PDB file of C-alpha atoms in Angstrom:
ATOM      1  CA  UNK A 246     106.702  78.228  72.718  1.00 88.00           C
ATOM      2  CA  UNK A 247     108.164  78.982  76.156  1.00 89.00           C
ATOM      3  CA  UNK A 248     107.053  77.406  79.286  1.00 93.00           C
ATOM      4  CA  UNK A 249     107.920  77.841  82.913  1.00 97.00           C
ATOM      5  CA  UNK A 250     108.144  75.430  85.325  1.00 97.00           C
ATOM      6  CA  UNK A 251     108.553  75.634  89.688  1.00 97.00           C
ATOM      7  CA  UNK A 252     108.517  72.810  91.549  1.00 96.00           C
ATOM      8  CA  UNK A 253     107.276  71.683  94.226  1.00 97.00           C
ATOM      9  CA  UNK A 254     104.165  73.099  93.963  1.00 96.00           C
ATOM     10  CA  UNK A 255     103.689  73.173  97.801  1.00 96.00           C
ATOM     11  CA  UNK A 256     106.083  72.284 100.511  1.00 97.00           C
ATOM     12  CA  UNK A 257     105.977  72.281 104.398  1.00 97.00           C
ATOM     13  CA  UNK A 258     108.714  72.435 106.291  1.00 97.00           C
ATOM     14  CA  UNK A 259     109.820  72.927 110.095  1.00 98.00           C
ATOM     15  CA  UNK A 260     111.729  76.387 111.400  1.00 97.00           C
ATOM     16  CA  UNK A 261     114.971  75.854 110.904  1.00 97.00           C
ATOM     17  CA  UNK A 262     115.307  73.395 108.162  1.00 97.00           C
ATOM     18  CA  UNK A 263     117.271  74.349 104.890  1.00 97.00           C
ATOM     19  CA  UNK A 264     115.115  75.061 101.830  1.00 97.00           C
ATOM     20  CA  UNK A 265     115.546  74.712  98.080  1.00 98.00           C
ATOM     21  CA  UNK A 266     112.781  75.463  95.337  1.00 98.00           C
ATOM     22  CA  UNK A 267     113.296  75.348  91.848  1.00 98.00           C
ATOM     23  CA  UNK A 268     112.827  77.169  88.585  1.00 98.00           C
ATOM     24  CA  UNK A 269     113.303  76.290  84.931  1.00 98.00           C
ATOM     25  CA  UNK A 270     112.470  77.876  81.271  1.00 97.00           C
ATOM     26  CA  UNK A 271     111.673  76.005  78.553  1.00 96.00           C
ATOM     27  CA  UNK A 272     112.059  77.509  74.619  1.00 94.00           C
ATOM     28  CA  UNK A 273     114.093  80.382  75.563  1.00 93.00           C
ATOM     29  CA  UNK A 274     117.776  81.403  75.857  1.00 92.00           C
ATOM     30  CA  UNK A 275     119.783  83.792  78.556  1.00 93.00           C
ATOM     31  CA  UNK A 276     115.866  85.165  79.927  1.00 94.00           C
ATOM     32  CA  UNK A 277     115.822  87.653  82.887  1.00 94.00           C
ATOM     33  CA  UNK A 278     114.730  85.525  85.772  1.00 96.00           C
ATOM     34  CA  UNK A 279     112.678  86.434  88.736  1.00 95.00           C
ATOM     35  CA  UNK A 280     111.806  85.232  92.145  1.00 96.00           C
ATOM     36  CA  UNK A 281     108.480  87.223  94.181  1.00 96.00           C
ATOM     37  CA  UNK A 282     106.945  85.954  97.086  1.00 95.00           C
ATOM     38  CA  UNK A 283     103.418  86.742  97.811  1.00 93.00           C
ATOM     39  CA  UNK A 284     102.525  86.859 101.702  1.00 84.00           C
ATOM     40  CA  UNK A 285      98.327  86.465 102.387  1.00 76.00           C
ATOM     41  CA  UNK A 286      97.913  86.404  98.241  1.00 66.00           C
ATOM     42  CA  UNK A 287      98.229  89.516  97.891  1.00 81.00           C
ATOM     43  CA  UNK A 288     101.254  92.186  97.119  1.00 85.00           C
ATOM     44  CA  UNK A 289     104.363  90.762  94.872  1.00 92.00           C
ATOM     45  CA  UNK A 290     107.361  91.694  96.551  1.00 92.00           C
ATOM     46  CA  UNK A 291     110.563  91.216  94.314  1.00 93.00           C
ATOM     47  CA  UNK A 292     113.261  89.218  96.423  1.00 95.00           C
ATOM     48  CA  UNK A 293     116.062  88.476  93.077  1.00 95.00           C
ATOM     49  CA  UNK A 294     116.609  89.111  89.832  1.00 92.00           C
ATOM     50  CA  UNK A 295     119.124  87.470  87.235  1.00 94.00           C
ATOM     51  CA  UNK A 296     120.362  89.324  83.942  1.00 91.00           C
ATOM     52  CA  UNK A 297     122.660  85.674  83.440  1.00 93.00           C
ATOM     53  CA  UNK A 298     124.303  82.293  84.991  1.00 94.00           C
ATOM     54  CA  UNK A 299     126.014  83.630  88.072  1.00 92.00           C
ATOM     55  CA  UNK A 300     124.844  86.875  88.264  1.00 93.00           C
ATOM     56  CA  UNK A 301     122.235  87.756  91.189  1.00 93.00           C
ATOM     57  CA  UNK A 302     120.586  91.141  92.859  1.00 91.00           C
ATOM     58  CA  UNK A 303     119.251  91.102  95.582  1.00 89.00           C
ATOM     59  CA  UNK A 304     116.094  93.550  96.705  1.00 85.00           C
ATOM     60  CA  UNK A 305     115.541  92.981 100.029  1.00 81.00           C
ATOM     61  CA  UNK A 306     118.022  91.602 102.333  1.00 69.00           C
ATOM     62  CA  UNK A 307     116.545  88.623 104.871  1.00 81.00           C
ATOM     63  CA  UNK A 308     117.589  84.854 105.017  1.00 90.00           C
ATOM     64  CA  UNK A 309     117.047  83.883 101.641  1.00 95.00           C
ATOM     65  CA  UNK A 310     119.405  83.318  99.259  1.00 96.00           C
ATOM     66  CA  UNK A 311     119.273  82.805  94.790  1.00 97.00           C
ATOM     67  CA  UNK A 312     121.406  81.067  92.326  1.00 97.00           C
ATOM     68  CA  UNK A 313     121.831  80.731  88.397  1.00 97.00           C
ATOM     69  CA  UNK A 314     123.990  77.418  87.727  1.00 96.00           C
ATOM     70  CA  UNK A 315     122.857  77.577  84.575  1.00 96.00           C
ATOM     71  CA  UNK A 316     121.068  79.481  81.898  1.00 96.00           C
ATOM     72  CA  UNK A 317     117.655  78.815  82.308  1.00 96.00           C
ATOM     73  CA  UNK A 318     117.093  77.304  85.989  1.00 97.00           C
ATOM     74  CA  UNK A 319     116.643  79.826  89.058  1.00 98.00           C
ATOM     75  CA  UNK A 320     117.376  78.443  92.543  1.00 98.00           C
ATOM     76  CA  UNK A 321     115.769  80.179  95.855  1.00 97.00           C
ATOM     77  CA  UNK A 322     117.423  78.508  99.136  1.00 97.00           C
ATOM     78  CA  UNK A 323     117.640  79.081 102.689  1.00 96.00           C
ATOM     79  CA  UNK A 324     120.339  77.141 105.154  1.00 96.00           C
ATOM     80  CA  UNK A 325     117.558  77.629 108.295  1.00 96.00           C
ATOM     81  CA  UNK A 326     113.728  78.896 107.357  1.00 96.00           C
ATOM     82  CA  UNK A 327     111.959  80.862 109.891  1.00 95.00           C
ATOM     83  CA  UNK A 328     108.294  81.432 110.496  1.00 95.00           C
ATOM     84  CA  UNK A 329     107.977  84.684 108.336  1.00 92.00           C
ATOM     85  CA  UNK A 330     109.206  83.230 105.362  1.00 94.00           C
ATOM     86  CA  UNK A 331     106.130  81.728 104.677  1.00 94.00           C
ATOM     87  CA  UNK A 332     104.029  82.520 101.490  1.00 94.00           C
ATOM     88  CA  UNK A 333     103.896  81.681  97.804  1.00 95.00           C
ATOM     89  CA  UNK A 334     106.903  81.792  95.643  1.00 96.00           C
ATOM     90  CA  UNK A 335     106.787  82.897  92.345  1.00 96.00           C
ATOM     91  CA  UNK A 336     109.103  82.456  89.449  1.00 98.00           C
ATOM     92  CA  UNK A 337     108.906  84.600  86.338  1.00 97.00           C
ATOM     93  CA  UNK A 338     110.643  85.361  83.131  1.00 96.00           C
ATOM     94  CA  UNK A 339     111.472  88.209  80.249  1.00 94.00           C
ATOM     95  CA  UNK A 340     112.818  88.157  77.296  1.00 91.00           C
ATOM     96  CA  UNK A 341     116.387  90.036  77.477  1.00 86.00           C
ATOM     97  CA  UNK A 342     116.386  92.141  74.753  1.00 79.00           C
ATOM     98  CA  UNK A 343     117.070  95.772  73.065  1.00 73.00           C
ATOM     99  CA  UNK A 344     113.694  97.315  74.197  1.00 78.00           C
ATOM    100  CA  UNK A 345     113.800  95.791  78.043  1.00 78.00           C
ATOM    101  CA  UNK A 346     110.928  98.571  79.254  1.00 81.00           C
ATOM    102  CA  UNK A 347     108.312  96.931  76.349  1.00 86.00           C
ATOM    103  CA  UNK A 348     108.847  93.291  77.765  1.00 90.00           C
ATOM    104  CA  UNK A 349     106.098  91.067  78.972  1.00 94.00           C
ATOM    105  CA  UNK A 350     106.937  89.118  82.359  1.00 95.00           C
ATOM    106  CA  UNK A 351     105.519  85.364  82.293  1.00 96.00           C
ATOM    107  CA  UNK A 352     105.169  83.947  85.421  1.00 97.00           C
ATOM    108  CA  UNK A 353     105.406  80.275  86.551  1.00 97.00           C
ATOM    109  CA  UNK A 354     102.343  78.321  88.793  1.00 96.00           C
ATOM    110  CA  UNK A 355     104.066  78.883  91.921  1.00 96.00           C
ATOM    111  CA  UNK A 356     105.257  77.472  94.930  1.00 96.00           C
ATOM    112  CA  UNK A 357     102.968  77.125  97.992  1.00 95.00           C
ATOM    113  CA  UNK A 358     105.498  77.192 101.633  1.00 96.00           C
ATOM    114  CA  UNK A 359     104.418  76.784 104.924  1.00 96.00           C
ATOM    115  CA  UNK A 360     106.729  77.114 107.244  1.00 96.00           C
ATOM    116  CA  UNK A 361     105.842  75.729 111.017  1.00 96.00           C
TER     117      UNK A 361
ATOM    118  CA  UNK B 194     109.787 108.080  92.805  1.00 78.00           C
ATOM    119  CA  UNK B 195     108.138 105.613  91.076  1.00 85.00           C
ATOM    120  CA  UNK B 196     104.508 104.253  92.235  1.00 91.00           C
ATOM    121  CA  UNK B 197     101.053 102.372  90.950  1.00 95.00           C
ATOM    122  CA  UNK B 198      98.188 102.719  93.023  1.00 97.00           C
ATOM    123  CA  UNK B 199      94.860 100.424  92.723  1.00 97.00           C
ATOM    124  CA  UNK B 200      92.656 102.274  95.092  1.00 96.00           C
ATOM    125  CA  UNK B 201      89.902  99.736  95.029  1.00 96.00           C
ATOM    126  CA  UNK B 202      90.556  96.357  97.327  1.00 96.00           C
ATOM    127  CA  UNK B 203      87.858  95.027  95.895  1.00 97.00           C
ATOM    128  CA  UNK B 204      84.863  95.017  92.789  1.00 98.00           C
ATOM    129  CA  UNK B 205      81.629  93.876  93.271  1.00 98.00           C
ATOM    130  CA  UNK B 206      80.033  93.667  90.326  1.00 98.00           C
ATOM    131  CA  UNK B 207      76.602  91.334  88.559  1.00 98.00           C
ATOM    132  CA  UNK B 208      77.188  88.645  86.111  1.00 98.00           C
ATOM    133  CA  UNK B 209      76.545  90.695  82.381  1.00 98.00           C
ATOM    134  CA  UNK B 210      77.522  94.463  83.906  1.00 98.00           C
ATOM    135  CA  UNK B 211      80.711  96.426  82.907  1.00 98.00           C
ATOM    136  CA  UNK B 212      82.927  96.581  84.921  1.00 98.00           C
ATOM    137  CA  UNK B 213      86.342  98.468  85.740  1.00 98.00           C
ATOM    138  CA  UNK B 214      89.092  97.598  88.080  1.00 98.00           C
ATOM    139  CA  UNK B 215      91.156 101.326  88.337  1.00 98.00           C
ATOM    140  CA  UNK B 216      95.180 101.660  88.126  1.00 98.00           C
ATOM    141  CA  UNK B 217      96.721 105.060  88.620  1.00 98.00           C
ATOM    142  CA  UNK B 218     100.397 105.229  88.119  1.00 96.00           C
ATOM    143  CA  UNK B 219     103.606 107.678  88.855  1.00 93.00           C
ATOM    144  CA  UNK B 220     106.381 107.951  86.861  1.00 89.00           C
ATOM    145  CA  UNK B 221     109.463 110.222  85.952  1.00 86.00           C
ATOM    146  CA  UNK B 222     109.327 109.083  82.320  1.00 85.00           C
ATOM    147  CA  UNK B 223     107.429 107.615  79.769  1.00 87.00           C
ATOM    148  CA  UNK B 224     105.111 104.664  81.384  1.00 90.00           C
ATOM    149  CA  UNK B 225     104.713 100.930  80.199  1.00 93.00           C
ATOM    150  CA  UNK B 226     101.552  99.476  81.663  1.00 96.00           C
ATOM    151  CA  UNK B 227     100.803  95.832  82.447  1.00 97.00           C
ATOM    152  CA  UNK B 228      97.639  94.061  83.363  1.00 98.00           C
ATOM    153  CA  UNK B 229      97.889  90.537  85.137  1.00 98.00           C
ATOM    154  CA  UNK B 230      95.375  88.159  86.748  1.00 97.00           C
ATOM    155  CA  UNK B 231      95.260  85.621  89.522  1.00 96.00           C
ATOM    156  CA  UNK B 232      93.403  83.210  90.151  1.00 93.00           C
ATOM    157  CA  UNK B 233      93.296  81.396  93.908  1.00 88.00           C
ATOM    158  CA  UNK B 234      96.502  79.427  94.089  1.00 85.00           C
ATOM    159  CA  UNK B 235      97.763  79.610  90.580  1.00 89.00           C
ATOM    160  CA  UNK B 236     100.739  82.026  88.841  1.00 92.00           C
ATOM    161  CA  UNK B 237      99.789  85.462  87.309  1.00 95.00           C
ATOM    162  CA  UNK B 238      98.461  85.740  83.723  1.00 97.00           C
ATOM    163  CA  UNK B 239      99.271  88.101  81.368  1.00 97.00           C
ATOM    164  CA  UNK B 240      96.382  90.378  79.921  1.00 97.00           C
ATOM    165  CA  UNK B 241      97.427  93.026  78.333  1.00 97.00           C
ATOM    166  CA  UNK B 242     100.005  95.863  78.032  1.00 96.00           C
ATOM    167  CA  UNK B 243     100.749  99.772  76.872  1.00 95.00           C
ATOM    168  CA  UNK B 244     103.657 100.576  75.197  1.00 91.00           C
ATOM    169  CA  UNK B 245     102.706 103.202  72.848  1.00 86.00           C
ATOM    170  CA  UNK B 246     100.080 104.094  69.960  1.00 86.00           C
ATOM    171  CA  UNK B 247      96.292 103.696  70.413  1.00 90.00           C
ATOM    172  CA  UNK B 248      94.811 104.598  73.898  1.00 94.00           C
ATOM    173  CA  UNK B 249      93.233 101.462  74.191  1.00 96.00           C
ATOM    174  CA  UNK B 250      94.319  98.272  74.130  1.00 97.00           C
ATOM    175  CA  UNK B 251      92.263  95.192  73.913  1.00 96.00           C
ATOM    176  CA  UNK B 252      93.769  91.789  75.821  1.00 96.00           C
ATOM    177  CA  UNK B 253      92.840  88.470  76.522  1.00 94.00           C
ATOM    178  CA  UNK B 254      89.342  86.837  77.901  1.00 94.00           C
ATOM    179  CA  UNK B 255      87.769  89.998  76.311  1.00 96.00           C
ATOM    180  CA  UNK B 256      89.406  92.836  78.650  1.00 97.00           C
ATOM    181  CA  UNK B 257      91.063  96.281  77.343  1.00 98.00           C
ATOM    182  CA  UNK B 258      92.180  98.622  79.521  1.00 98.00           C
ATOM    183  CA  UNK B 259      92.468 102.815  78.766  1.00 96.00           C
ATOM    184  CA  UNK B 260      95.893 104.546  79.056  1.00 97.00           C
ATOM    185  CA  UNK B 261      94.617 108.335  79.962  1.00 96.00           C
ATOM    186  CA  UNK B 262      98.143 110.411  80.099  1.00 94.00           C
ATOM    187  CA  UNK B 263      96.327 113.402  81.698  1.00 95.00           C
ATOM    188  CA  UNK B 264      95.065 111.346  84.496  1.00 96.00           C
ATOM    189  CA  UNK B 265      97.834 109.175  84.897  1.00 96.00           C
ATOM    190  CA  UNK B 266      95.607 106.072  84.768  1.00 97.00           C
ATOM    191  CA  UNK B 267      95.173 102.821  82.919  1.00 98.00           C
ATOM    192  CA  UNK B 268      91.792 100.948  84.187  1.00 98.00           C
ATOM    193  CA  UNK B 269      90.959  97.970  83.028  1.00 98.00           C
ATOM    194  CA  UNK B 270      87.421  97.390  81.622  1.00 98.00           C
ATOM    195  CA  UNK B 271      85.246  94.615  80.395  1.00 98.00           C
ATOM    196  CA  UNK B 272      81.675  95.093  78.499  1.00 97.00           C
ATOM    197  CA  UNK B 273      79.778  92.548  79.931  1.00 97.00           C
ATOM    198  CA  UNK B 274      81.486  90.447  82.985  1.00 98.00           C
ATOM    199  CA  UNK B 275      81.659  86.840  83.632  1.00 97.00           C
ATOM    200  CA  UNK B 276      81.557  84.929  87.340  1.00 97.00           C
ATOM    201  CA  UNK B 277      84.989  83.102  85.791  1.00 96.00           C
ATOM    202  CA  UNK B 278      85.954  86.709  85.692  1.00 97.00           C
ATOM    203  CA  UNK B 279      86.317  86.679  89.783  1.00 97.00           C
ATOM    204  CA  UNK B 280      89.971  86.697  90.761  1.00 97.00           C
ATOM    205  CA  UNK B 281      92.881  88.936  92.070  1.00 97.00           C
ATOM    206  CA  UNK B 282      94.246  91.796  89.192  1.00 98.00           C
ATOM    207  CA  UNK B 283      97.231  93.453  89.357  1.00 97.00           C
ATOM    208  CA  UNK B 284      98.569  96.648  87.381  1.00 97.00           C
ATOM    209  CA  UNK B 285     102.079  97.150  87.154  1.00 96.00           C
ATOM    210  CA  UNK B 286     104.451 100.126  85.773  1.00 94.00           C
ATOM    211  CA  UNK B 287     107.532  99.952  84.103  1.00 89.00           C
ATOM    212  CA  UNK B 288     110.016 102.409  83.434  1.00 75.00           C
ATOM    213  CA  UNK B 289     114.167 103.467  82.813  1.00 73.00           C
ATOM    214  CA  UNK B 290     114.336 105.002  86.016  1.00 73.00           C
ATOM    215  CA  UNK B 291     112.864 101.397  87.906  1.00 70.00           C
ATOM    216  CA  UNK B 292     116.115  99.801  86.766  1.00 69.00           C
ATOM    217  CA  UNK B 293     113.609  98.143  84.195  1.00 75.00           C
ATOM    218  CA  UNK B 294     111.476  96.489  87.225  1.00 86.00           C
ATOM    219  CA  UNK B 295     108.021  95.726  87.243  1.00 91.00           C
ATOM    220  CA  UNK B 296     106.488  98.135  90.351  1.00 92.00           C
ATOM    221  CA  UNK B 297     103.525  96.610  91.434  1.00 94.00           C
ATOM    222  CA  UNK B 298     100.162  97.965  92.799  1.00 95.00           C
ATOM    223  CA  UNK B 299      98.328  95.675  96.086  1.00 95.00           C
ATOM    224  CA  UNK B 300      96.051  94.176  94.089  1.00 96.00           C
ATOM    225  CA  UNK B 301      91.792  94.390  93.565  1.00 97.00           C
ATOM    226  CA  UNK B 302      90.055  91.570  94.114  1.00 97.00           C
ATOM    227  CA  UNK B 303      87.154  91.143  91.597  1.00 98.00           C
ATOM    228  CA  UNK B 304      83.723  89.451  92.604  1.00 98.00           C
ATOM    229  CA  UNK B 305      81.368  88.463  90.313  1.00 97.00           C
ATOM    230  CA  UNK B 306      78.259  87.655  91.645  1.00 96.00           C
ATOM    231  CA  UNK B 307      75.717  85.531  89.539  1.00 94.00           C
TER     232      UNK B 307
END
């Protein structure tokens, strides 16, 4: 079975420090990865999506930045965090395959960041 | 464009009623409907999807939800709610012209009260 992992689970950090949170799937190969953050737990706002190792879009421009070094782990950094970017971080998965529109996105637990 | 819509911030409903949280959805072509929960501090859960065939479609903890083409809706239902039923849903659309993205709704918060 698959399984998604993010870690830390909750981080707090000073404005201005560099951030780094981490996300790997387990049971799965070349997945469509995901990173949402979810300000006052509510709305999901897509910030990157990966169809493979190196490849990244971005959907909304803003300090953050995403990387793929390898297949199944999804990176979400920032050289200098600022106030806003507080909020919980979610990681998710899909399965890439022929019928992309019928596939079920599995989320990880999530990473709590307060920012001060 | 595309767009899902939960009108309802938030249920209120008594342990043992039905109960409905309501999606409405916009889309150019043919939709693909997901149902997730949250509870306080943890990931969202899969309950159940539309992708074609029967109207309804039955998911996990006991929820289904009805896909009404005419109405442009999928709500999500459950007989006979539970107080560990309380947490934060969320419908989402699918489709080709999203660039295969999830789009979202806000969110209803659902409060079962004993």
């Amino acid at each position: 079975s698959q399984t998604i992992h993010q870690w830390p689970a909750t981080l707090v950090q000073p404005v201005g420090s560099p951030l780094s949170l981490e996300c790997t799937v387990e049971g799965t190969s070349n997945p469509n990865l995901y990173w949402y953050r979810q300000a006052a737990g509510r709305g999901l706002q897509l910030l990157f999506y990966s169809v493979g190792i190196g490849q990244i879009s971005s959907e909304v421009p803003q300090n953050l930045s995403a990387s793929r070094p390898q297949d199944r782990q999804f990176i979400l950094s920032s050289k200098k965090l600022l106030l806003s970017d507080s909020g919980f971080y979610l990681c998710a998965w899909t399965r890439t395959s022929g019928r992309a529109l019928r596939e079920t996105q599995y989320f990880g637990p999530g990473t709590r960041l307060l920012v001060l | 464009a595309q767009s899902v819509a939960q009108p309802e911030d938030q249920v209120n409903v008594a342990e043992g009623n039905p109960l409905t949280v309501k999606c409405t959805y916009s889309v150019s072509g043919n939709p693909y409907l997901f149902w997730y929960v949250q509870y306080p501090n943890r990931g969202l859960q899969f309950l159940l999807k539309y992708i074609t065939g029967d109207n309804l479609v039955k998911g996990s903890y006991g929820f289904e939800a009805e896909f009404n083409k005419s109405q442009t809706s999928f709500h999500l239902k459950k007989p006979s709610a539970l107080v560990s039923d309380s947490a934060l849903y969320f419908c989402a659309v699918r489709d080709a012209d999203s660039n295969y993205q999830l789009i979202w709704g806000a969110g209803t918060k659902l409060i079962i009260k004993p």
